[in-house]
XYZ file of C-alpha atoms in Angstrom:
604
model
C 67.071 -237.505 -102.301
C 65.921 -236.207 -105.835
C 68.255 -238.307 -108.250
C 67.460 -241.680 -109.392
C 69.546 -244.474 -106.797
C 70.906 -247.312 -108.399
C 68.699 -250.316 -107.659
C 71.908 -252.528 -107.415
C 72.247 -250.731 -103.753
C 68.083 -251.282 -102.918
C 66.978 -254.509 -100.748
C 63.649 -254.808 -100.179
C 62.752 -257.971 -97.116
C 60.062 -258.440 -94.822
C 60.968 -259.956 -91.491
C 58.563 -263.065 -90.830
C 58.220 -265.261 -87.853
C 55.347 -266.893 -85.686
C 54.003 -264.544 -82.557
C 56.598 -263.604 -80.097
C 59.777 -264.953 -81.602
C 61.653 -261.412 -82.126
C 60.570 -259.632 -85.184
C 59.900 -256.160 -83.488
C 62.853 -256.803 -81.863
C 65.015 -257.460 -84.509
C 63.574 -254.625 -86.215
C 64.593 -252.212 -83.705
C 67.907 -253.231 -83.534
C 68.287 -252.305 -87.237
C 66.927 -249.595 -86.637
C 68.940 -248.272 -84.551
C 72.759 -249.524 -86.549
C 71.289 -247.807 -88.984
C 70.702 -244.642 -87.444
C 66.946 -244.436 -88.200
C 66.230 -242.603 -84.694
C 68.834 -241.005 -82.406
C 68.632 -242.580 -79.493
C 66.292 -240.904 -77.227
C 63.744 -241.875 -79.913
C 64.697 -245.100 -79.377
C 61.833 -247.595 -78.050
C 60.526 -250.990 -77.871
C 58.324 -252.044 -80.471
C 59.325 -249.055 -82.073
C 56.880 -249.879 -85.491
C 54.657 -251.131 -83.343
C 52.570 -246.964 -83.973
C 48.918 -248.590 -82.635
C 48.303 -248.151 -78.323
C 47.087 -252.204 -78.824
C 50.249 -253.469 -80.185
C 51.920 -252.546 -77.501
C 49.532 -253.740 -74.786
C 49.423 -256.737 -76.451
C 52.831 -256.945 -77.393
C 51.689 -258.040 -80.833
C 52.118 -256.815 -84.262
C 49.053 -256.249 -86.051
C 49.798 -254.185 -88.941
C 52.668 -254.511 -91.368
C 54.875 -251.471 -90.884
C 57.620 -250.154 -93.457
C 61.049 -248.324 -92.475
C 63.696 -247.138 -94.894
C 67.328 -247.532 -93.231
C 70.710 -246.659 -95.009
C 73.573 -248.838 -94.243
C 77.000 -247.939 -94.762
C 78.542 -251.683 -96.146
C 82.344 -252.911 -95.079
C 82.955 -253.000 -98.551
C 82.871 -249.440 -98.312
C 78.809 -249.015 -99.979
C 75.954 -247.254 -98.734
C 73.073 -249.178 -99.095
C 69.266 -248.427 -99.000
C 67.091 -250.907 -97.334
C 63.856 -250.816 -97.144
C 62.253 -253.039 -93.832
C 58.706 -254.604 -93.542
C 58.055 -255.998 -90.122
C 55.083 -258.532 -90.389
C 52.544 -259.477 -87.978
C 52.921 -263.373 -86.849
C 49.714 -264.152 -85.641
C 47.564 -266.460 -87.724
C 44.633 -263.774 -87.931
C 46.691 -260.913 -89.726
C 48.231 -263.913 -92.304
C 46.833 -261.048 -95.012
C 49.111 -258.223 -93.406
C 51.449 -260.963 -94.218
C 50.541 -261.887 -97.711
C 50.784 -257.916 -98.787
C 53.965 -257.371 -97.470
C 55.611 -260.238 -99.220
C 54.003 -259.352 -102.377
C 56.622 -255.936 -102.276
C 59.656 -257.579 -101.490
C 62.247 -259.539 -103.218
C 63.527 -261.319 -99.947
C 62.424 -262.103 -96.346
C 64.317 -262.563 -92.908
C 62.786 -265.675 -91.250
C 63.548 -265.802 -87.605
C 63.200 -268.735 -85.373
C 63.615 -269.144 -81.502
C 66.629 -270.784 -80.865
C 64.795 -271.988 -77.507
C 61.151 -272.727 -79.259
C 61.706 -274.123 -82.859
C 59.619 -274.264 -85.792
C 56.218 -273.431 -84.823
C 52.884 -273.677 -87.284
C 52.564 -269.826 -88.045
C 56.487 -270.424 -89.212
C 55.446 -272.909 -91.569
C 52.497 -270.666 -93.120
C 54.837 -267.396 -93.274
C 58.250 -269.325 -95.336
C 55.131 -270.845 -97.396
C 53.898 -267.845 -98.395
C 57.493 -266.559 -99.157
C 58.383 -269.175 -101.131
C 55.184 -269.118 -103.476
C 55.951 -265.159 -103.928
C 59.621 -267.365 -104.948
C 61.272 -264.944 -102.333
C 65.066 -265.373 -100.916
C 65.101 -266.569 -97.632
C 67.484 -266.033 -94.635
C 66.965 -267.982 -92.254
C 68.141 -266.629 -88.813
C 67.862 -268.007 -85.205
C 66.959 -265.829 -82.118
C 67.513 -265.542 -79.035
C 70.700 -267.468 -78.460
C 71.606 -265.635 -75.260
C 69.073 -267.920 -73.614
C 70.490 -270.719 -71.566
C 67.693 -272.931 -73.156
C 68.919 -272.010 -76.840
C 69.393 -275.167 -79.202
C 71.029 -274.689 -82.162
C 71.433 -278.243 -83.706
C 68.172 -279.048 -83.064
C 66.316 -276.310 -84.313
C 68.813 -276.347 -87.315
C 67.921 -280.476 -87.790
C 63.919 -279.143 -87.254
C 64.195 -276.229 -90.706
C 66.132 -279.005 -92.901
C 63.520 -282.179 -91.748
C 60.126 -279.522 -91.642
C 60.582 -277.209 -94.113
C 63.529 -278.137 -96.356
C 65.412 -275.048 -96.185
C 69.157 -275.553 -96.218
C 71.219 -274.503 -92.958
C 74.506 -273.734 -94.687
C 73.874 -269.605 -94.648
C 71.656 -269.391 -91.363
C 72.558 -266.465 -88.628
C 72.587 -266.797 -84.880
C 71.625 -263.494 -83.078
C 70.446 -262.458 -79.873
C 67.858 -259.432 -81.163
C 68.165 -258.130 -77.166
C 71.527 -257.870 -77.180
C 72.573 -256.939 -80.555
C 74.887 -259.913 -80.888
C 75.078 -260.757 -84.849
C 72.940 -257.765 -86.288
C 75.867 -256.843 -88.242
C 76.579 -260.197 -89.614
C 72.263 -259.688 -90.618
C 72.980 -256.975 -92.613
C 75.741 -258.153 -94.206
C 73.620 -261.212 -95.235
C 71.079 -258.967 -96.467
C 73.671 -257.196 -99.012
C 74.845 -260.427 -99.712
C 72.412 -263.075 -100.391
C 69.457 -261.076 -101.149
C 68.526 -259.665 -104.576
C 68.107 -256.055 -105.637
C 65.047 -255.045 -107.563
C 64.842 -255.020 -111.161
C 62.752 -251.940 -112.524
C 62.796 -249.411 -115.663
C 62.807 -246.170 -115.041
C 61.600 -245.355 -118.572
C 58.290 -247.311 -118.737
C 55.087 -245.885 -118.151
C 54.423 -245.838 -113.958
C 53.471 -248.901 -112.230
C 53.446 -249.028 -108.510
C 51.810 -251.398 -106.147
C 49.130 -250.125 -103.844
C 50.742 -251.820 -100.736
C 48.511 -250.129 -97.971
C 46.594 -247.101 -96.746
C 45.218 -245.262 -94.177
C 43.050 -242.326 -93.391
C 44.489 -239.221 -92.042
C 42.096 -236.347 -91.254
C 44.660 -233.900 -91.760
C 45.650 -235.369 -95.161
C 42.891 -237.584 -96.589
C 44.448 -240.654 -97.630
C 47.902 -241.848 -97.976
C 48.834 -244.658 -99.400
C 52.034 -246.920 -99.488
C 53.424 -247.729 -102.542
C 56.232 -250.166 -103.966
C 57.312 -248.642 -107.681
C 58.127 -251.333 -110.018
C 58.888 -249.278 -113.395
C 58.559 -245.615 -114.280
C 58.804 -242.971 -111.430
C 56.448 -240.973 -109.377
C 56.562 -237.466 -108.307
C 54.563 -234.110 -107.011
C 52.068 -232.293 -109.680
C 51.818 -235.925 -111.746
C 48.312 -237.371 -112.531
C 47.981 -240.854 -111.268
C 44.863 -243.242 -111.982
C 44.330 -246.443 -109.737
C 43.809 -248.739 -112.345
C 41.019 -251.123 -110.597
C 38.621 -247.909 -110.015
C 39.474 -245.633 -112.952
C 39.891 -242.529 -110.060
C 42.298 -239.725 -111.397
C 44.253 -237.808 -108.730
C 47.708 -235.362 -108.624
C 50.227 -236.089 -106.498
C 50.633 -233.566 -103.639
C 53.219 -235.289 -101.687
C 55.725 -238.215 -102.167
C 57.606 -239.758 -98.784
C 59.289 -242.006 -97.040
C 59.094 -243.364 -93.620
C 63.182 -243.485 -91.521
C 60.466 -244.358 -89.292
C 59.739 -240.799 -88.884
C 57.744 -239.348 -92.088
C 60.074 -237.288 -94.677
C 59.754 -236.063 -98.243
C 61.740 -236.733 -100.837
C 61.533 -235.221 -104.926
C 60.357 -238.531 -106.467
C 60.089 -242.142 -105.852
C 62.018 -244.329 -108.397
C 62.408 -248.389 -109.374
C 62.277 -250.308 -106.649
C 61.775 -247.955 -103.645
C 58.707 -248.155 -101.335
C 57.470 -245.135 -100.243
C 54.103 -243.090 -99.444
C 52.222 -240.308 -101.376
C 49.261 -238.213 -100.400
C 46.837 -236.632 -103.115
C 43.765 -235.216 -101.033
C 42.146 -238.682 -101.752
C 38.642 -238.056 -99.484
C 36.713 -241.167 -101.117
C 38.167 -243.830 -99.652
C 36.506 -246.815 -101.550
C 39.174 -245.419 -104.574
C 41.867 -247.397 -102.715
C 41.783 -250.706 -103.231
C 44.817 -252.979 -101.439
C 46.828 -254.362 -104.413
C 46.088 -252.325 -106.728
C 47.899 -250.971 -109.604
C 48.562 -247.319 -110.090
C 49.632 -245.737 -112.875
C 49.761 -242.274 -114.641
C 47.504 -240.750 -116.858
C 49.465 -239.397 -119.368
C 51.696 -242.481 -120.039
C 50.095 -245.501 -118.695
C 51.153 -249.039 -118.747
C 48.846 -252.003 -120.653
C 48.391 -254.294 -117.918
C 47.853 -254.216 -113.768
C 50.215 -256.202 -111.338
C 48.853 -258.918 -110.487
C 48.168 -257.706 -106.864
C 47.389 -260.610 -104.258
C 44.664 -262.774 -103.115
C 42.377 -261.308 -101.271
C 41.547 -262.438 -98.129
C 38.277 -264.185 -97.069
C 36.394 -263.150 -93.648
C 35.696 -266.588 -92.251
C 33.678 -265.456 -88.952
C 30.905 -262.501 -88.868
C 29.598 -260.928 -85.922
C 26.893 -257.839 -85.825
C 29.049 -254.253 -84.495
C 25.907 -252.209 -82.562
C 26.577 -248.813 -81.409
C 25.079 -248.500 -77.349
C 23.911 -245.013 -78.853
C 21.474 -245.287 -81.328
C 22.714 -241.835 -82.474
C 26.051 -242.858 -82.933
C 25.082 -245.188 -86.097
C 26.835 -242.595 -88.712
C 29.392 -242.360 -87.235
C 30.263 -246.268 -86.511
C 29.458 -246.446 -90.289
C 32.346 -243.319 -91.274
C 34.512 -245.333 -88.445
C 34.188 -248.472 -90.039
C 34.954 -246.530 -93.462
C 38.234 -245.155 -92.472
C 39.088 -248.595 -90.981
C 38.886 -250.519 -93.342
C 41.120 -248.868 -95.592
C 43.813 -249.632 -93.150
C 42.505 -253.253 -92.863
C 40.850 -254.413 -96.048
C 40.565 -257.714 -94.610
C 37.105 -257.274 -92.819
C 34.116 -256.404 -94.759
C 30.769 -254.902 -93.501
C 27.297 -254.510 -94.494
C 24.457 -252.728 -92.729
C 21.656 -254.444 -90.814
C 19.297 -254.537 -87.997
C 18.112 -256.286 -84.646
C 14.803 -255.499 -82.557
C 16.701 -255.823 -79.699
C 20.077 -253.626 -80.640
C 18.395 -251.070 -83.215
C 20.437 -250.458 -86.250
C 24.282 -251.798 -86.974
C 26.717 -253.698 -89.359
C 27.493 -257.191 -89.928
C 31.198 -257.648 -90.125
C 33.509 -260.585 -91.085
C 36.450 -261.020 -89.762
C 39.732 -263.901 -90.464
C 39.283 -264.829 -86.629
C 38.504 -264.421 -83.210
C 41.477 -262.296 -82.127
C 41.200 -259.821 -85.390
C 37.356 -259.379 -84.287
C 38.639 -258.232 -80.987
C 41.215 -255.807 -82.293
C 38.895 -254.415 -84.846
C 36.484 -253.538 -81.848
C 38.983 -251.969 -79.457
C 40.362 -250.007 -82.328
C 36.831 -248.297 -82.956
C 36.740 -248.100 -79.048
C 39.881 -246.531 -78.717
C 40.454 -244.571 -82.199
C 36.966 -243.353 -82.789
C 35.525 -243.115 -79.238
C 32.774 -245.679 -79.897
C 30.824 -247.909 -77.352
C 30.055 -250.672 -79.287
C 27.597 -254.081 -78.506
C 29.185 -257.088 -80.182
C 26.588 -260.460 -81.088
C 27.905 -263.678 -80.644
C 30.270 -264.759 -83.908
C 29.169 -267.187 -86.913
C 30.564 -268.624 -89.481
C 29.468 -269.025 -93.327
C 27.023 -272.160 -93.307
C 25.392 -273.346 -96.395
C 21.822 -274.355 -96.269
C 20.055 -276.724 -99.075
C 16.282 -276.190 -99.308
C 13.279 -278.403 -100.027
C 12.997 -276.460 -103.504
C 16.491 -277.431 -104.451
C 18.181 -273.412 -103.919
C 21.102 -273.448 -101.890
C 21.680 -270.523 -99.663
C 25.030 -268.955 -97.871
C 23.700 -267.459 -94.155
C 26.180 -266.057 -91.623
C 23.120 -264.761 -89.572
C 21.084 -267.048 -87.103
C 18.482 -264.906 -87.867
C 18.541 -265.352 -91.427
C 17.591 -269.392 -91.143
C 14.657 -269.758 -93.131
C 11.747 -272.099 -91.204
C 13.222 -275.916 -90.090
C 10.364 -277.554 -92.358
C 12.019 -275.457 -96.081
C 15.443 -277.013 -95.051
C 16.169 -280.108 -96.635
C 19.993 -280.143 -95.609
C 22.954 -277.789 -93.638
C 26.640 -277.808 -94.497
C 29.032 -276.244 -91.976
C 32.772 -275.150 -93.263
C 35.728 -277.561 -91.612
C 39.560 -276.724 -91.392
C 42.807 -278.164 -91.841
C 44.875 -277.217 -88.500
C 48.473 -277.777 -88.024
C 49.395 -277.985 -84.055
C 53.281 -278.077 -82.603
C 52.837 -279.607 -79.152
C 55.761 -280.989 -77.204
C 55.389 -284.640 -76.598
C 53.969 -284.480 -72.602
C 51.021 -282.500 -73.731
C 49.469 -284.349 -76.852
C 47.442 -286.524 -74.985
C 45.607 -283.438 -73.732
C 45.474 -281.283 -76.828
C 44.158 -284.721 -78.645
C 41.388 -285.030 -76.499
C 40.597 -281.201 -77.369
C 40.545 -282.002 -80.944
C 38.308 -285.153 -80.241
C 35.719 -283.059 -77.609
C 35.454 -280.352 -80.866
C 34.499 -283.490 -83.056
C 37.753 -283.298 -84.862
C 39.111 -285.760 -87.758
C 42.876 -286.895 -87.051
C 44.305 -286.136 -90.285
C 48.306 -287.073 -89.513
C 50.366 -287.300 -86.310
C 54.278 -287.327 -86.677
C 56.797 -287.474 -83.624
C 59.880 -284.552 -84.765
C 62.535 -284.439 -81.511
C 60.751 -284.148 -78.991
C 57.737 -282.414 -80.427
C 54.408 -284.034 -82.517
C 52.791 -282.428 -85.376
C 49.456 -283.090 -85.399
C 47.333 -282.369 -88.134
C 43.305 -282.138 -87.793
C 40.380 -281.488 -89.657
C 38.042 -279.524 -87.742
C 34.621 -277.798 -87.546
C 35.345 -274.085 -88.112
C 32.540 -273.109 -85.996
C 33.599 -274.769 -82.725
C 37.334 -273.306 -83.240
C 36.033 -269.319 -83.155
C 34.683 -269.306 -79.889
C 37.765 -270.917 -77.604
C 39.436 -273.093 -79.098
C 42.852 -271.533 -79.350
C 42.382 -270.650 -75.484
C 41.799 -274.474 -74.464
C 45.058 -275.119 -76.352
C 47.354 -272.683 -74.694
C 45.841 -273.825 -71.021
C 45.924 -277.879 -72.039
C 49.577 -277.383 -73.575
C 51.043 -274.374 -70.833
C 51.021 -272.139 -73.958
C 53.948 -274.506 -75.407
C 51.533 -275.277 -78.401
C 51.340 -273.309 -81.640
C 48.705 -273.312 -84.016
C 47.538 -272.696 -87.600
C 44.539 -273.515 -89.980
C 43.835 -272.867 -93.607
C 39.844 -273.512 -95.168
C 39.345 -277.219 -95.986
C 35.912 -277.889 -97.266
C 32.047 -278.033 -96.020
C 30.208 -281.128 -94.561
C 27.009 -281.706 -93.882
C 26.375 -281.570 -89.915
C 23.431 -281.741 -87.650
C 22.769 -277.807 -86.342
C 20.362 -276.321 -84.936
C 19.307 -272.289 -83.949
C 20.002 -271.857 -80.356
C 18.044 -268.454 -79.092
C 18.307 -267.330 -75.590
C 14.971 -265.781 -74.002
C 15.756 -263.662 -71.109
C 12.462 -263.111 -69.035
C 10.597 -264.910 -71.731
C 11.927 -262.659 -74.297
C 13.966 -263.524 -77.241
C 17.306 -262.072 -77.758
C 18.680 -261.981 -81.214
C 21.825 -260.911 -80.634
C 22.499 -263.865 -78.497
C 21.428 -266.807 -80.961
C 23.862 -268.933 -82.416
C 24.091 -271.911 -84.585
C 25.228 -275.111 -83.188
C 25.608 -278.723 -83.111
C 22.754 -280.904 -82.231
C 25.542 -282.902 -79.877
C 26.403 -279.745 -78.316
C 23.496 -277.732 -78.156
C 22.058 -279.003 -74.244
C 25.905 -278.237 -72.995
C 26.702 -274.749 -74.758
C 23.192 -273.328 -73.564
C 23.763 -274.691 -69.952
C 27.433 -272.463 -70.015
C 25.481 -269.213 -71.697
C 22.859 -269.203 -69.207
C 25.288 -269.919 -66.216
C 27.173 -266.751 -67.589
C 24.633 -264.652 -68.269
C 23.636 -265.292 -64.654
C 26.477 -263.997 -63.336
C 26.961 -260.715 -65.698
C 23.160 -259.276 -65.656
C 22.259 -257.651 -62.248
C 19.782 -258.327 -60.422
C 16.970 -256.542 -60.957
C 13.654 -255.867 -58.528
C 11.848 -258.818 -60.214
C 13.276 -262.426 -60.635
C 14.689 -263.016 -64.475
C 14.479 -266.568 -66.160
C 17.020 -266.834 -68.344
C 16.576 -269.776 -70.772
C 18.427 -271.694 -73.737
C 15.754 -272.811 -76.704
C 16.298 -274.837 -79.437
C 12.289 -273.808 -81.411
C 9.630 -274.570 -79.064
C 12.106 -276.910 -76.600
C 13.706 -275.754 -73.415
C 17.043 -276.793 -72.958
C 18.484 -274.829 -70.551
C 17.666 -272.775 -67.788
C 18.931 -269.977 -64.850
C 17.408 -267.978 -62.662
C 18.236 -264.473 -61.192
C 16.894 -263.880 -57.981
C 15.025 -260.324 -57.158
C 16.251 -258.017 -54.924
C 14.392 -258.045 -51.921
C 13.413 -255.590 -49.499
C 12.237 -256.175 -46.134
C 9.265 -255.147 -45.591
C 8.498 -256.977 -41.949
C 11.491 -254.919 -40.498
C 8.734 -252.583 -38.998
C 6.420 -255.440 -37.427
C 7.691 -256.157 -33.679
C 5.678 -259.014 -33.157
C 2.237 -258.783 -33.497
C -0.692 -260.935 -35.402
C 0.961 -263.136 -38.214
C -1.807 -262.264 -40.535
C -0.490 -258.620 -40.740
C 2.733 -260.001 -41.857
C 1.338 -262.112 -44.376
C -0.687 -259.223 -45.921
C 2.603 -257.243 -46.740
C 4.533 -260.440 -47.859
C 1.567 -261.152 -50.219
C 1.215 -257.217 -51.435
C 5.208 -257.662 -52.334
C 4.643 -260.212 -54.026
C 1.986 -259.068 -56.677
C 4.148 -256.064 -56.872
C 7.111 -258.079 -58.086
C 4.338 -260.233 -60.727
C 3.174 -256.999 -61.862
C 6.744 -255.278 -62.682
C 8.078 -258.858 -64.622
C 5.615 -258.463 -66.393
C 6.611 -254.540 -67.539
C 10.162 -254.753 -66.272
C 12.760 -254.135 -68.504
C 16.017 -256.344 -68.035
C 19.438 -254.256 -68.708
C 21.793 -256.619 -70.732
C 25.173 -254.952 -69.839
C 27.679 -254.859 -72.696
C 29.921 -256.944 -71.048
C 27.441 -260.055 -71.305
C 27.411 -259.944 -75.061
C 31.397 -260.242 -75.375
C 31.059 -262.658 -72.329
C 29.025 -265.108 -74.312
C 31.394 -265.261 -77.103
C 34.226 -266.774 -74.653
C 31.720 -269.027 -72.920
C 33.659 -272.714 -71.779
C 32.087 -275.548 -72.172
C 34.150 -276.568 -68.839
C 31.586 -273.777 -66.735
């Protein structure tokens, strides 16, 4: 492919649903019309490249394909696929995809409806002013409703239902008809080929054989092997080595022209060159002004990353590196604990992309990492009038230099069918939630909240699946700060304070969260040869407490009867033995406990 393709045969889409409604799937099926893969490359999931996408069955990052399609009106056509994550925590995998296409697939359950990540994802579509097609999955189901679901995109969203698709993405049924629709109803790309370069820095990632590559969407100019490039935000100069595409499978091609999305290497080794949305351009000839790029995403909750090795600090730090060029949405910054040694403190868009982030270091970079319980951005007014941001627990200055604390609160959207909301109101009520709206659609409510950010990270999104049978769906989006009551909870564990384990919580909540931490961290820490006091302390007050019973041996298994006295004397000598080595003993925290905490129910 080494000639210039005429954009009027290019459609670039994104495919863009909530969790588990049939993007992979739908994906795959093009795939394979298209002849991407023969057959016996054929496999579920097939973008889904990462081991944890397809444990979880999730998509986490946005993955491109180019497919040719051979048109009934006799055509062949180049498309060029972006499946998108649906989970509310990879909303920025979203946001980047969108930003490189000129249309999007939105698919619906047929059996589900709209659900809130739905909403979010044709949001974000429209403000990129995107063409949507709406399509509705999985009409092979017996439970499939059509008219209702059709009655739920006109009411909710306002998307007319005149062009929409019914497919079954498991059986195949209407995947033609799809990419008919594509050819159809979405737009090509409009580019020049003689301006100076401009390309979109879509993504990147961090090969060890290759240094960087980086996907690209070319909006005007073209870009090929030997050229000098310079990414535009950073100033760094580079020449091209290598220009691709993915069919999934990774192939070169002689240049990369108006509207094509593709991947080039050029020995990039310092990764902090690659910024996500930026603009690249070439040296000789380059253009005035940047793309505009796209927002850039905000980590909402921070937790400290430890390695169990002390030794294995570099190389958690080149980890994270190399990570986050393939997820820009987490940040890091070094730090330290007395009782973990030296890590990072990392910030994350939720609870679930905190979790991925650590299995991928687990699992990609052969780490054994401690994790710290997760905090959110609170904003602390002091008695001299500064106002300070802390994420830390640690980092709260003295209770007498604080004059006031501000906590952040959301906005979250919840689809619930009608049974439940009695249940998933009480939630909202028990997290100190503000009902915001409440409207009755069919046979579903839409409830919308304001919320306390910091009591959603921890379980919240858990306790709604369980008190709604995993019928509900939710989403949130940053609504402002408020002051609140909190107070720095620390948990001493045989009279020692544990850093790691302090959070920041709600004076009303403080007695009942430290009760369901100790209770845990009963059961996860062994027992030891000395009894262990595990306590919850808000300063000098206790609040909570546990206690871990020693291990005991018996030492009267050799007296067969005998003066009592004798018996006494060895129960007594045990005894200071076990005062003397609490006092020295050393109490192993297993890994395990630290991630435990984080899920801790207030229901324990």
């Amino acid at each position: 492919m080494n000639m210039n393709i005429d954009q009027s045969l290019i459609r670039n889409f994104s495919i863009i649903a909530h969790i588990d409604h049939g993007k992979s799937t739908l994906a795959d099926r093009l795939i394979e019309i298209c002849g991407g893969l023969e057959s016996r490359e054929m496999k579920s999931q097939v973008l889904d490249s990462m081991d944890i996408e397809r444990e979880k069955g999730i998509t986490i990052k946005a993955q491109t394909v180019r497919l040719k399609y051979s048109s009934k009106n006799g055509k062949e056509y180049i498309f060029n696929l972006i499946d998108t994550p649906g989970h509310v925590d990879f909303g920025y995998e979203v946001s980047r995809s969108l930003a490189a296409c000129e249309g999007a697939l939105l698919v619906i359950d047929a059996t589900q409806g709209i659900e809130a990540q739905t909403l979010t994802n044709v949001y974000k579509a429209i403000e990129n002013n995107l063409q949507i097609i709406t399509i509705f999955n999985k009409i092979d189901l017996p439970s499939a409703d059509i008219t209702r679901v059709k009655k739920q995109v006109e009411d909710i969203i306002g998307l007319p239902t005149d062009n929409t698709i019914n497919i079954s993405a498991k059986t195949g049924e209407g995947i033609i008809e799809v990419l008919e629709y594509i050819i159809k109803y979405l737009p090509p790309p409009i580019g020049d080929i003689n301006s100076p370069l401009k390309a979109l820095l879509v993504d990147s990632w961090y090969d060890k054989y290759l240094g960087v590559v980086v996907i690209i969407r070319v909006i005007d100019g073209n870009i090929s092997p030997g050229m000098k490039i310079q990414m535009m935000a950073t100033s760094a100069n580079y020449t091209i080595e290598n220009v691709g595409i993915f069919t999934p499978k990774k192939k070169s091609v002689a240049a990369l022209y108006p509207g094509e999305i593709g991947y080039i290497t050029c020995n990039i080794r310092q990764v902090s060159d690659c910024k996500i949305g930026d603009t690249i351009t070439s040296v000789v000839n380059s253009c005035l002004f940047p793309l505009p790029g796209f927002k850039p995403s905000k980590p909402v909750v921070f937790c400290g990353l430890y390695p169990t090795d002390a030794g294995n600090f570099i190389h958690l730090k080149d980890s994270l590196e190399k990570l986050s060029l393939n997820d820009s949405s987490f940040t890091y910054e070094s730090e330290s604990s007395s009782a973990l040694g030296f890590g990072f403190r990392c910030g994350f868009l939720g609870l679930l992309h905190l979790e991925i982030i650590q299995e991928r270091l687990e699992q990609e970079f052969d780490l054994d990492l401690v994790t710290t319980a997760p905090s959110v951005i609170y904003k602390i007014k002091l008695r001299s009038g500064n106002i300070i941001e802390i994420h830390n627990p640690s980092d709260l200055p003295d209770q007498v230099k604080i004059e006031s604390m501000e906590e952040p609160w959301i906005k979250a959207t919840i689809f619930v069918p009608e049974e439940y909301i009695g249940d998933v109101l009480s939630l909202c009520t028990e997290k100190r939630g503000e009902q915001i709206d409440l409207s009755f659609i069919d046979s579903r409510v839409m409830v919308v909240y304001a919320l306390p950010l910091n009591e959603i990270v921890y379980d919240f999104y858990d306790k709604l699946k369980s008190c709604s049978k995993g019928y509900a769906s939710f989403d949130w989006e940053e609504y402002d700060y408020r002051k609140s009551e909190l107070v720095n909870m620390t948990i001493l564990i045989n009279g020692e304070s544990v850093d790691a384990l302090s959070i920041i919580v709600h004076k009303s909540h403080a007695e009942k969260k430290g009760r369901a931490i100790c209770l845990r961290l009963k059961n996860l820490i062994p027992r030891h040869m000395f009894v262990i006091p595990i306590q919850a302390a808000i300063g000098g007050k206790i609040i909570a407490r546990e206690t871990i019973n020693a291990m005991r041996k018996n030492v009267l298994a050799k007296c067969y009867g005998g003066d009592v006295t004798r018996k006494r004397k060895l129960l007594e000598k045990q005894k200071a033995g076990k005062k003397r080595m609490r006092s020295i003993g050393k109490v192993d925290i297993p890994q395990n406990a630290f991630i435990a905490v984080l899920k801790t129910g207030d229901n324990e």
